[in-house]
Amino acid sequence: MLVASTWSFPLFLHIFGAMVLVGGLLVGAVALALGRSDDRVLRIGYRSLLLVALPGFVAMRVGAEWTASREGWHDVEDEPAWLGIGYITADAGALLLLVSLILGGIGLRRLRQGGGSGLLKATLALSLLMLAAYVVAIWAMGAKPT
């Protein structure tokens, strides 16, 4: 029981962060998709990416590295497929999330002057791509394929 308590909080942080990340991406994508002409809804979509998905990503990644170090996954020569999928989606997701936040921020600034809809559509597309990738990662973490 003592061993379980040493890794349960980092694993909880990882799972909680992943849930917050996916929830923030889902709300952001839905708001960006539905708020085509409503500036307020578009801002809610962007803010959910910035204020929910980004902190969720940080918590997910910190929890993942903490759990991996406690479980000794960094010392394994032949890492399991599910771990590799997790690392790939997390690393690519970080890049896509940052790019989408930059594009969305610029798009919101241009929205005040009547433009920026193309950048917000790109933010929506990147959010949907990240959601698809994280669904695969969630499956991999749960099913643990060899």
PDB file of C-alpha atoms in Angstrom:
ATOM      1  CA  MET A   1       0.000   0.000   0.000  1.00  0.00           C
ATOM      2  CA  LEU A   2       2.881   2.371   0.686  1.00  0.00           C
ATOM      3  CA  VAL A   3       4.203   1.881  -2.853  1.00  0.00           C
ATOM      4  CA  ALA A   4       0.828   2.724  -4.385  1.00  0.00           C
ATOM      5  CA  SER A   5       0.652   6.013  -2.503  1.00  0.00           C
ATOM      6  CA  THR A   6       3.980   7.159  -3.990  1.00  0.00           C
ATOM      7  CA  TRP A   7       2.699   7.056  -7.566  1.00  0.00           C
ATOM      8  CA  SER A   8      -1.013   7.649  -7.162  1.00  0.00           C
ATOM      9  CA  PHE A   9      -0.844  11.469  -6.979  1.00  0.00           C
ATOM     10  CA  PRO A  10       1.403  11.884 -10.056  1.00  0.00           C
ATOM     11  CA  LEU A  11      -0.863   9.506 -11.997  1.00  0.00           C
ATOM     12  CA  PHE A  12      -3.922  11.405 -10.787  1.00  0.00           C
ATOM     13  CA  LEU A  13      -2.314  14.674 -11.906  1.00  0.00           C
ATOM     14  CA  HIS A  14      -1.598  13.161 -15.318  1.00  0.00           C
ATOM     15  CA  ILE A  15      -5.143  11.880 -15.799  1.00  0.00           C
ATOM     16  CA  PHE A  16      -6.754  15.026 -14.388  1.00  0.00           C
ATOM     17  CA  GLY A  17      -4.598  17.221 -16.637  1.00  0.00           C
ATOM     18  CA  ALA A  18      -5.489  15.110 -19.665  1.00  0.00           C
ATOM     19  CA  MET A  19      -9.198  15.410 -18.867  1.00  0.00           C
ATOM     20  CA  VAL A  20      -8.930  19.177 -18.467  1.00  0.00           C
ATOM     21  CA  LEU A  21      -6.903  19.423 -21.686  1.00  0.00           C
ATOM     22  CA  VAL A  22      -9.415  17.440 -23.739  1.00  0.00           C
ATOM     23  CA  GLY A  23     -12.329  19.317 -22.179  1.00  0.00           C
ATOM     24  CA  GLY A  24     -10.726  22.678 -22.953  1.00  0.00           C
ATOM     25  CA  LEU A  25     -10.023  21.603 -26.523  1.00  0.00           C
ATOM     26  CA  LEU A  26     -13.580  20.357 -26.963  1.00  0.00           C
ATOM     27  CA  VAL A  27     -15.178  23.543 -25.611  1.00  0.00           C
ATOM     28  CA  GLY A  28     -12.764  25.665 -27.626  1.00  0.00           C
ATOM     29  CA  ALA A  29     -13.447  23.773 -30.843  1.00  0.00           C
ATOM     30  CA  VAL A  30     -17.220  23.847 -30.384  1.00  0.00           C
ATOM     31  CA  ALA A  31     -17.235  27.563 -29.570  1.00  0.00           C
ATOM     32  CA  LEU A  32     -14.977  28.372 -32.523  1.00  0.00           C
ATOM     33  CA  ALA A  33     -17.156  26.275 -34.823  1.00  0.00           C
ATOM     34  CA  LEU A  34     -20.467  27.735 -33.651  1.00  0.00           C
ATOM     35  CA  GLY A  35     -19.397  31.340 -33.131  1.00  0.00           C
ATOM     36  CA  ARG A  36     -18.812  32.211 -36.756  1.00  0.00           C
ATOM     37  CA  SER A  37     -20.102  35.765 -36.497  1.00  0.00           C
ATOM     38  CA  ASP A  38     -20.437  36.220 -32.744  1.00  0.00           C
ATOM     39  CA  ASP A  39     -17.263  37.797 -31.385  1.00  0.00           C
ATOM     40  CA  ARG A  40     -18.164  36.900 -27.810  1.00  0.00           C
ATOM     41  CA  VAL A  41     -18.463  33.171 -28.580  1.00  0.00           C
ATOM     42  CA  LEU A  42     -15.206  33.230 -30.545  1.00  0.00           C
ATOM     43  CA  ARG A  43     -13.463  34.823 -27.571  1.00  0.00           C
ATOM     44  CA  ILE A  44     -14.887  32.152 -25.259  1.00  0.00           C
ATOM     45  CA  GLY A  45     -13.492  29.510 -27.608  1.00  0.00           C
ATOM     46  CA  TYR A  46     -10.059  31.074 -27.627  1.00  0.00           C
ATOM     47  CA  ARG A  47     -10.048  31.672 -23.889  1.00  0.00           C
ATOM     48  CA  SER A  48     -10.972  28.057 -23.214  1.00  0.00           C
ATOM     49  CA  LEU A  49      -7.916  27.036 -25.204  1.00  0.00           C
ATOM     50  CA  LEU A  50      -5.726  29.524 -23.382  1.00  0.00           C
ATOM     51  CA  LEU A  51      -7.084  29.293 -19.839  1.00  0.00           C
ATOM     52  CA  VAL A  52      -8.245  25.654 -19.715  1.00  0.00           C
ATOM     53  CA  ALA A  53      -6.446  23.572 -22.335  1.00  0.00           C
ATOM     54  CA  LEU A  54      -2.976  25.071 -21.807  1.00  0.00           C
ATOM     55  CA  PRO A  55      -2.907  24.585 -18.009  1.00  0.00           C
ATOM     56  CA  GLY A  56      -4.419  21.131 -18.548  1.00  0.00           C
ATOM     57  CA  PHE A  57      -1.573  20.300 -20.905  1.00  0.00           C
ATOM     58  CA  VAL A  58       1.003  21.451 -18.374  1.00  0.00           C
ATOM     59  CA  ALA A  59      -0.591  19.371 -15.600  1.00  0.00           C
ATOM     60  CA  MET A  60      -0.849  16.346 -17.913  1.00  0.00           C
ATOM     61  CA  ARG A  61       2.772  16.602 -18.965  1.00  0.00           C
ATOM     62  CA  VAL A  62       4.119  17.181 -15.442  1.00  0.00           C
ATOM     63  CA  GLY A  63       2.096  14.247 -14.145  1.00  0.00           C
ATOM     64  CA  ALA A  64       3.265  12.048 -17.014  1.00  0.00           C
ATOM     65  CA  GLU A  65       6.952  12.770 -16.456  1.00  0.00           C
ATOM     66  CA  TRP A  66       6.581  12.400 -12.704  1.00  0.00           C
ATOM     67  CA  THR A  67       4.840   9.043 -13.109  1.00  0.00           C
ATOM     68  CA  ALA A  68       7.360   7.851 -15.708  1.00  0.00           C
ATOM     69  CA  SER A  69      10.304   8.691 -13.475  1.00  0.00           C
ATOM     70  CA  ARG A  70       8.728   7.019 -10.438  1.00  0.00           C
ATOM     71  CA  GLU A  71       7.849   3.900 -12.406  1.00  0.00           C
ATOM     72  CA  GLY A  72      11.283   3.683 -14.032  1.00  0.00           C
ATOM     73  CA  TRP A  73      10.081   4.066 -17.618  1.00  0.00           C
ATOM     74  CA  HIS A  74      13.076   6.278 -18.457  1.00  0.00           C
ATOM     75  CA  ASP A  75      15.450   3.358 -17.796  1.00  0.00           C
ATOM     76  CA  VAL A  76      13.678   0.856 -20.055  1.00  0.00           C
ATOM     77  CA  GLU A  77      15.454   0.053 -23.327  1.00  0.00           C
ATOM     78  CA  ASP A  78      12.396  -1.168 -25.217  1.00  0.00           C
ATOM     79  CA  GLU A  79       9.533   1.131 -24.253  1.00  0.00           C
ATOM     80  CA  PRO A  80       5.969  -0.074 -24.790  1.00  0.00           C
ATOM     81  CA  ALA A  81       3.960   1.201 -27.760  1.00  0.00           C
ATOM     82  CA  TRP A  82       1.433   2.995 -25.559  1.00  0.00           C
ATOM     83  CA  LEU A  83       4.199   5.021 -23.926  1.00  0.00           C
ATOM     84  CA  GLY A  84       5.610   6.015 -27.312  1.00  0.00           C
ATOM     85  CA  ILE A  85       2.159   7.041 -28.523  1.00  0.00           C
ATOM     86  CA  GLY A  86       1.750   9.152 -25.410  1.00  0.00           C
ATOM     87  CA  TYR A  87       5.065  10.917 -25.912  1.00  0.00           C
ATOM     88  CA  ILE A  88       4.445  11.543 -29.613  1.00  0.00           C
ATOM     89  CA  THR A  89       0.976  12.980 -29.092  1.00  0.00           C
ATOM     90  CA  ALA A  90       2.106  15.087 -26.135  1.00  0.00           C
ATOM     91  CA  ASP A  91       5.096  16.553 -27.984  1.00  0.00           C
ATOM     92  CA  ALA A  92       3.208  17.177 -31.225  1.00  0.00           C
ATOM     93  CA  GLY A  93       0.216  18.440 -29.242  1.00  0.00           C
ATOM     94  CA  ALA A  94       2.380  20.991 -27.450  1.00  0.00           C
ATOM     95  CA  LEU A  95       3.530  22.425 -30.748  1.00  0.00           C
ATOM     96  CA  LEU A  96       0.024  22.435 -32.225  1.00  0.00           C
ATOM     97  CA  LEU A  97      -1.453  24.017 -29.103  1.00  0.00           C
ATOM     98  CA  LEU A  98       1.120  26.815 -29.114  1.00  0.00           C
ATOM     99  CA  VAL A  99       0.633  27.467 -32.826  1.00  0.00           C
ATOM    100  CA  SER A 100      -3.146  27.494 -32.435  1.00  0.00           C
ATOM    101  CA  LEU A 101      -2.900  29.907 -29.489  1.00  0.00           C
ATOM    102  CA  ILE A 102      -0.687  32.262 -31.478  1.00  0.00           C
ATOM    103  CA  LEU A 103      -2.921  32.113 -34.562  1.00  0.00           C
ATOM    104  CA  GLY A 104      -6.062  32.507 -32.466  1.00  0.00           C
ATOM    105  CA  GLY A 105      -4.638  35.456 -30.557  1.00  0.00           C
ATOM    106  CA  ILE A 106      -3.717  37.229 -33.776  1.00  0.00           C
ATOM    107  CA  GLY A 107      -7.104  36.312 -35.243  1.00  0.00           C
ATOM    108  CA  LEU A 108      -8.938  37.811 -32.270  1.00  0.00           C
ATOM    109  CA  ARG A 109      -6.949  41.035 -32.560  1.00  0.00           C
ATOM    110  CA  ARG A 110      -7.772  41.254 -36.258  1.00  0.00           C
ATOM    111  CA  LEU A 111     -11.406  40.446 -35.533  1.00  0.00           C
ATOM    112  CA  ARG A 112     -11.807  43.924 -34.037  1.00  0.00           C
ATOM    113  CA  GLN A 113     -10.930  45.383 -37.428  1.00  0.00           C
ATOM    114  CA  GLY A 114     -13.225  43.059 -39.368  1.00  0.00           C
ATOM    115  CA  GLY A 115     -10.695  40.336 -40.282  1.00  0.00           C
ATOM    116  CA  GLY A 116      -9.089  37.358 -38.638  1.00  0.00           C
ATOM    117  CA  SER A 117     -11.690  34.743 -39.482  1.00  0.00           C
ATOM    118  CA  GLY A 118      -9.185  32.666 -41.452  1.00  0.00           C
ATOM    119  CA  LEU A 119      -6.810  32.505 -38.504  1.00  0.00           C
ATOM    120  CA  LEU A 120      -9.634  31.465 -36.192  1.00  0.00           C
ATOM    121  CA  LYS A 121     -10.625  28.737 -38.670  1.00  0.00           C
ATOM    122  CA  ALA A 122      -7.020  27.520 -38.575  1.00  0.00           C
ATOM    123  CA  THR A 123      -7.218  27.510 -34.768  1.00  0.00           C
ATOM    124  CA  LEU A 124     -10.397  25.436 -35.029  1.00  0.00           C
ATOM    125  CA  ALA A 125      -8.750  22.979 -37.427  1.00  0.00           C
ATOM    126  CA  LEU A 126      -5.728  22.575 -35.173  1.00  0.00           C
ATOM    127  CA  SER A 127      -7.988  22.058 -32.154  1.00  0.00           C
ATOM    128  CA  LEU A 128      -9.873  19.303 -33.968  1.00  0.00           C
ATOM    129  CA  LEU A 129      -6.597  17.690 -35.019  1.00  0.00           C
ATOM    130  CA  MET A 130      -5.375  17.732 -31.413  1.00  0.00           C
ATOM    131  CA  LEU A 131      -8.662  16.255 -30.211  1.00  0.00           C
ATOM    132  CA  ALA A 132      -8.316  13.386 -32.670  1.00  0.00           C
ATOM    133  CA  ALA A 133      -4.720  12.753 -31.605  1.00  0.00           C
ATOM    134  CA  TYR A 134      -5.619  12.811 -27.913  1.00  0.00           C
ATOM    135  CA  VAL A 135      -8.471  10.349 -28.470  1.00  0.00           C
ATOM    136  CA  VAL A 136      -5.870   7.966 -29.900  1.00  0.00           C
ATOM    137  CA  ALA A 137      -3.583   8.651 -26.929  1.00  0.00           C
ATOM    138  CA  ILE A 138      -6.404   8.020 -24.462  1.00  0.00           C
ATOM    139  CA  TRP A 139      -7.143   4.737 -26.190  1.00  0.00           C
ATOM    140  CA  ALA A 140      -3.442   3.799 -26.081  1.00  0.00           C
ATOM    141  CA  MET A 141      -3.128   4.638 -22.384  1.00  0.00           C
ATOM    142  CA  GLY A 142      -6.254   2.631 -21.563  1.00  0.00           C
ATOM    143  CA  ALA A 143      -5.813  -0.362 -23.860  1.00  0.00           C
ATOM    144  CA  LYS A 144      -1.996  -0.530 -23.550  1.00  0.00           C
ATOM    145  CA  PRO A 145      -1.265  -2.196 -26.917  1.00  0.00           C
ATOM    146  CA  THR A 146       2.050  -4.039 -27.144  1.00  0.00           C
TER     147      THR A 146
END
